[in-house]
Tab-separated table of C-alpha atoms in Angstrom:
chain	number	residue	atom	x	y	z
A	1	MET	CA	28.404	126.174	46.556
A	2	ARG	CA	29.754	127.700	49.648
A	3	LYS	CA	30.475	131.006	50.376
A	4	VAL	CA	33.585	133.369	51.745
A	5	ILE	CA	34.071	137.210	52.236
A	6	SER	CA	36.612	138.154	50.583
A	7	ARG	CA	38.605	141.766	51.368
A	8	ASP	CA	36.656	144.642	49.830
A	9	GLY	CA	33.227	142.343	50.536
A	10	THR	CA	32.986	141.162	47.289
A	11	THR	CA	31.475	136.730	47.486
A	12	ILE	CA	33.670	134.160	46.506
A	13	ALA	CA	31.997	130.886	46.096
A	14	TYR	CA	34.300	127.675	45.984
A	15	GLU	CA	33.533	124.024	46.509
A	16	LYS	CA	35.393	121.524	49.310
A	17	ALA	CA	36.353	117.640	48.561
A	18	GLY	CA	38.770	115.029	50.089
A	19	GLN	CA	40.864	113.863	52.580
A	20	GLY	CA	44.643	115.439	52.958
A	21	PRO	CA	46.881	118.078	52.841
A	22	PRO	CA	45.095	120.957	50.919
A	23	ILE	CA	45.166	122.098	46.953
A	24	VAL	CA	43.645	125.326	45.786
A	25	LEU	CA	42.875	124.632	41.838
A	26	LEU	CA	42.858	128.151	39.937
A	27	ASN	CA	41.716	128.617	36.338
A	28	GLY	CA	42.930	130.861	33.321
A	29	SER	CA	40.182	132.581	31.180
A	30	PHE	CA	37.113	132.121	30.440
A	31	ARG	CA	36.621	129.590	32.935
A	32	ASP	CA	34.881	129.492	36.151
A	33	HIS	CA	35.860	125.804	38.517
A	34	THR	CA	34.213	123.421	36.339
A	35	ILE	CA	36.716	123.731	34.538
A	36	PHE	CA	38.463	121.126	36.852
A	37	ASP	CA	35.568	118.979	37.136
A	38	ALA	CA	37.644	115.917	35.103
A	39	LEU	CA	41.176	116.631	37.385
A	40	VAL	CA	39.133	117.037	41.631
A	41	PRO	CA	38.682	113.006	41.175
A	42	GLU	CA	41.834	112.019	40.152
A	43	LEU	CA	43.261	114.672	43.554
A	44	THR	CA	40.328	113.946	46.407
A	45	ALA	CA	41.798	110.003	47.480
A	46	HIS	CA	45.159	112.236	48.703
A	47	CYS	CA	44.214	115.731	48.817
A	48	THR	CA	41.653	118.726	50.725
A	49	VAL	CA	41.145	119.988	47.184
A	50	TYR	CA	39.434	124.245	46.674
A	51	VAL	CA	38.153	124.982	43.297
A	52	TYR	CA	36.436	128.994	43.117
A	53	ASP	CA	34.794	130.900	40.559
A	54	ARG	CA	37.113	133.790	40.438
A	55	ARG	CA	35.327	137.376	40.923
A	56	GLY	CA	32.255	137.718	38.115
A	57	ARG	CA	32.111	134.086	36.655
A	58	GLY	CA	30.532	131.738	38.515
A	59	GLU	CA	28.335	131.966	41.693
A	60	SER	CA	31.719	134.495	42.955
A	61	GLY	CA	30.321	138.038	42.967
A	62	ASP	CA	32.093	141.277	40.825
A	63	ALA	CA	32.901	144.728	41.687
A	64	ALA	CA	32.488	148.160	40.018
A	65	GLN	CA	36.694	148.637	39.492
A	66	TYR	CA	38.907	146.053	39.081
A	67	ALA	CA	42.333	144.935	40.227
A	68	VAL	CA	44.904	142.499	40.636
A	69	ALA	CA	45.292	143.171	44.305
A	70	ARG	CA	41.413	142.430	44.265
A	71	GLU	CA	41.519	138.903	42.705
A	72	VAL	CA	45.247	138.035	44.961
A	73	GLU	CA	42.751	139.123	47.738
A	74	ASP	CA	40.432	136.256	46.407
A	75	LEU	CA	42.889	133.370	46.333
A	76	GLU	CA	44.147	134.459	50.113
A	77	ALA	CA	40.561	134.408	51.550
A	78	VAL	CA	39.803	130.879	50.179
A	79	ILE	CA	43.785	129.770	51.402
A	80	GLN	CA	42.400	131.332	54.410
A	81	GLU	CA	39.402	128.239	54.450
A	82	ALA	CA	41.641	125.862	54.081
A	83	GLY	CA	43.823	126.507	57.592
A	84	GLY	CA	45.764	129.191	56.508
A	85	SER	CA	47.915	128.090	53.977
A	86	ALA	CA	47.806	125.757	50.266
A	87	ALA	CA	50.108	124.409	47.440
A	88	VAL	CA	47.840	126.275	43.933
A	89	PHE	CA	47.766	124.602	40.905
A	90	ALA	CA	46.593	127.318	38.533
A	91	GLY	CA	46.688	127.183	34.872
A	92	SER	CA	47.194	129.943	31.605
A	93	SER	CA	46.657	133.583	32.910
A	94	GLY	CA	45.495	131.695	36.672
A	95	ALA	CA	49.264	130.762	36.867
A	96	ASN	CA	50.620	134.884	36.232
A	97	LEU	CA	47.682	135.233	38.720
A	98	ALA	CA	49.326	132.760	41.133
A	99	ILE	CA	52.580	133.598	40.778
A	100	GLU	CA	51.484	137.482	41.505
A	101	ALA	CA	49.893	136.357	44.836
A	102	VAL	CA	53.026	134.221	46.314
A	103	LEU	CA	54.987	137.575	45.372
A	104	SER	CA	52.671	139.306	47.212
A	105	GLY	CA	53.443	137.466	50.774
A	106	VAL	CA	50.409	135.083	49.775
A	107	PRO	CA	50.669	132.012	52.574
A	108	VAL	CA	50.960	129.344	49.634
A	109	SER	CA	53.071	126.987	50.398
A	110	ARG	CA	53.750	124.271	46.856
A	111	LEU	CA	53.602	126.540	43.459
A	112	ALA	CA	52.402	124.414	40.814
A	113	LEU	CA	51.752	126.268	37.055
A	114	HIS	CA	50.413	125.055	33.803
A	115	GLU	CA	51.208	127.488	30.871
A	116	PRO	CA	51.320	131.190	32.331
A	117	PHE	CA	50.816	133.342	29.955
A	118	TYR	CA	54.544	135.246	29.216
A	119	ARG	CA	56.175	135.459	26.375
A	120	THR	CA	59.551	135.123	26.068
A	121	GLU	CA	62.651	136.853	23.456
A	122	GLY	CA	61.780	135.461	20.158
A	123	PHE	CA	57.895	134.901	20.294
A	124	PRO	CA	56.475	138.265	19.283
A	125	LYS	CA	54.171	140.619	22.204
A	126	PRO	CA	49.893	139.997	21.710
A	127	PRO	CA	49.403	143.796	20.008
A	128	TRP	CA	49.929	146.277	21.930
A	129	ASN	CA	46.609	147.519	22.205
A	130	VAL	CA	44.833	144.069	22.799
A	131	ALA	CA	43.323	145.576	26.540
A	132	LYS	CA	41.881	148.171	25.183
A	133	THR	CA	40.154	146.547	22.125
A	134	ILE	CA	38.974	143.765	24.557
A	135	ARG	CA	36.637	146.844	26.801
A	136	VAL	CA	35.865	148.362	23.883
A	137	LEU	CA	34.104	145.305	22.426
A	138	MET	CA	32.846	144.836	25.844
A	139	GLU	CA	31.573	148.130	25.587
A	140	GLN	CA	29.640	147.793	22.557
A	141	GLU	CA	28.299	144.036	23.797
A	142	ARG	CA	30.387	142.528	21.077
A	143	ARG	CA	30.976	139.544	23.600
A	144	HIS	CA	31.865	136.695	20.321
A	145	GLU	CA	34.038	139.426	18.903
A	146	ALA	CA	35.170	139.899	21.706
A	147	VAL	CA	36.168	136.263	21.955
A	148	GLU	CA	37.335	136.011	18.233
A	149	TYR	CA	39.437	138.478	19.038
A	150	TYR	CA	41.411	137.454	22.812
A	151	LEU	CA	41.420	134.025	20.704
A	152	GLY	CA	43.519	135.128	17.825
A	153	SER	CA	45.263	137.804	19.128
A	154	PHE	CA	46.242	137.398	22.450
A	155	LEU	CA	46.140	133.509	22.392
A	156	GLY	CA	47.929	132.877	18.432
A	157	LEU	CA	45.078	130.424	17.450
A	158	THR	CA	44.168	130.164	13.873
A	159	PRO	CA	40.711	131.509	12.105
A	160	ASP	CA	40.518	127.785	11.094
A	161	THR	CA	40.861	126.971	14.538
A	162	VAL	CA	38.900	129.755	16.390
A	163	ALA	CA	36.344	128.661	14.008
A	164	GLU	CA	36.604	125.313	15.256
A	165	TRP	CA	36.257	126.136	18.981
A	166	ARG	CA	32.745	128.520	17.687
A	167	LYS	CA	31.061	124.696	16.811
A	168	GLY	CA	31.533	123.564	20.217
A	169	PRO	CA	29.863	122.917	23.301
A	170	ILE	CA	32.504	125.719	25.866
A	171	TRP	CA	31.774	128.887	23.144
A	172	ALA	CA	28.609	129.912	25.319
A	173	VAL	CA	30.748	129.953	28.127
A	174	ASN	CA	33.021	131.662	26.296
A	175	GLU	CA	30.961	134.718	25.195
A	176	ALA	CA	29.929	134.885	28.921
A	177	ASN	CA	32.783	135.574	30.747
A	178	ALA	CA	34.428	137.374	27.616
A	179	HIS	CA	33.975	140.760	30.188
A	180	THR	CA	36.755	139.242	32.592
A	181	LEU	CA	39.149	139.003	29.562
A	182	ALA	CA	40.526	142.346	30.414
A	183	TYR	CA	40.817	141.322	34.260
A	184	ASP	CA	43.203	138.194	32.558
A	185	LEU	CA	45.441	141.510	29.987
A	186	GLU	CA	45.814	143.055	33.167
A	187	ILE	CA	47.543	139.884	35.219
A	188	CYS	CA	49.461	138.875	32.411
A	189	GLY	CA	50.338	143.184	31.910
A	190	ASP	CA	53.490	142.908	29.217
A	191	CYS	CA	53.718	139.238	29.678
A	192	GLU	CA	57.180	139.695	30.358
A	193	VAL	CA	58.642	136.857	32.982
A	194	PRO	CA	59.291	138.888	35.907
A	195	VAL	CA	62.933	137.831	36.999
A	196	GLU	CA	64.013	140.173	39.302
A	197	ARG	CA	60.879	139.320	41.501
A	198	LEU	CA	60.881	135.627	40.756
A	199	ALA	CA	64.287	135.204	42.113
A	200	GLY	CA	63.312	136.208	45.618
A	201	CYS	CA	60.395	133.326	45.284
A	202	ALA	CA	61.043	131.083	48.472
A	203	THR	CA	57.930	129.168	47.636
A	204	PRO	CA	58.739	125.416	46.263
A	205	SER	CA	57.201	125.784	42.251
A	206	LEU	CA	56.920	122.843	39.470
A	207	VAL	CA	55.855	124.396	35.902
A	208	LEU	CA	54.268	122.191	33.489
A	209	ASN	CA	53.697	121.757	29.959
A	210	SER	CA	52.092	119.082	27.518
A	211	ASP	CA	54.749	117.801	24.756
A	212	HIS	CA	51.819	119.225	21.805
A	213	THR	CA	51.610	122.931	23.363
A	214	SER	CA	52.860	126.488	21.232
A	215	GLU	CA	55.926	126.916	21.487
A	216	TRP	CA	55.735	130.177	23.207
A	217	LEU	CA	54.114	128.273	25.705
A	218	ARG	CA	56.602	125.434	26.263
A	219	ALA	CA	59.115	128.672	25.947
A	220	ALA	CA	57.397	130.670	28.681
A	221	ALA	CA	57.068	127.684	31.266
A	222	ARG	CA	60.249	126.729	30.740
A	223	ALA	CA	61.308	130.343	31.128
A	224	THR	CA	59.079	130.825	34.537
A	225	ALA	CA	60.408	127.399	36.005
A	226	ALA	CA	64.302	128.461	35.367
A	227	ALA	CA	63.723	131.851	36.992
A	228	LEU	CA	62.081	130.729	40.302
A	229	PRO	CA	64.688	129.477	42.553
A	230	GLY	CA	63.463	125.848	43.204
A	231	GLY	CA	61.709	126.285	40.570
A	232	ARG	CA	61.533	123.318	38.258
A	233	SER	CA	60.100	122.225	34.654
A	234	VAL	CA	58.517	118.863	33.532
A	235	GLU	CA	56.534	118.090	30.360
A	236	LEU	CA	53.917	115.743	30.334
A	237	PRO	CA	51.981	114.048	27.791
A	238	GLY	CA	48.685	116.023	26.027
A	239	SER	CA	47.351	118.582	23.541
A	240	TRP	CA	47.255	121.620	22.816
A	241	HIS	CA	47.368	123.549	26.836
A	242	ARG	CA	46.492	120.522	28.651
A	243	ILE	CA	47.370	118.431	29.683
A	244	ASP	CA	45.809	114.663	29.835
A	245	MET	CA	43.569	114.583	33.362
A	246	ASP	CA	44.940	111.320	34.410
A	247	VAL	CA	49.129	112.164	34.416
A	248	LEU	CA	48.281	115.932	35.442
A	249	GLY	CA	46.838	114.399	38.780
A	250	ARG	CA	49.342	111.863	39.312
A	251	ALA	CA	51.493	114.600	39.066
A	252	LEU	CA	50.629	116.836	41.339
A	253	VAL	CA	49.768	114.048	43.866
A	254	GLU	CA	53.542	113.754	44.014
A	255	PHE	CA	54.193	117.232	44.040
A	256	VAL	CA	51.467	118.193	47.307
A	257	THR	CA	52.408	115.329	48.988
A	258	ALA	CA	55.413	115.373	49.872
């Protein structure tokens, strides 16, 4: 992987592929750049695609103290590698991070979001102490329990669903990156859609959700799009918190190259 140095000296690892206008792909909880392995080929004939490992994951470095501002700087460093301005596609907590980056003035030409982690009226917020609980579990190296707690208490998955996830091939990755869950929780903050702050966002924005996702994620996507002056909400075929890759690829190409 290529490397770029973020403002605080942390090394950020990234890959570049394709030709055309640049787009940076930004992942959410647990994952590194490999989560986009099936999406990148859908884009490279039309876009120059940048994927990177967020700090604390994969081949990227980390710092002793975490701050959301440092992750914003990481994204900005990758965008500088892309020529100084780029479209961004981000999902899950990564969508919350991308919003913070845009509101901080990072040069994002177009913003595509997939189901940001907000809670709108009518949907309960996660427990007030969810971040503290995750930190305590990680201090005790109880990674397995931290992952289960996050999936259940923050994402609202049922115990049966979590049990099924434990049988899957990505569970080991979940545990390996469990220390970064505290980062994502800090990014999500109080889980409120930042309506007043988004009102000043001039970046053309596309907010996506799948047609088989949770109601709270669907509501969050629509509320985010409504709060963005240039926002557009689109529902696409998929499953829980996932859009079919070929459909997602076409939607992003159309949005970025329009």
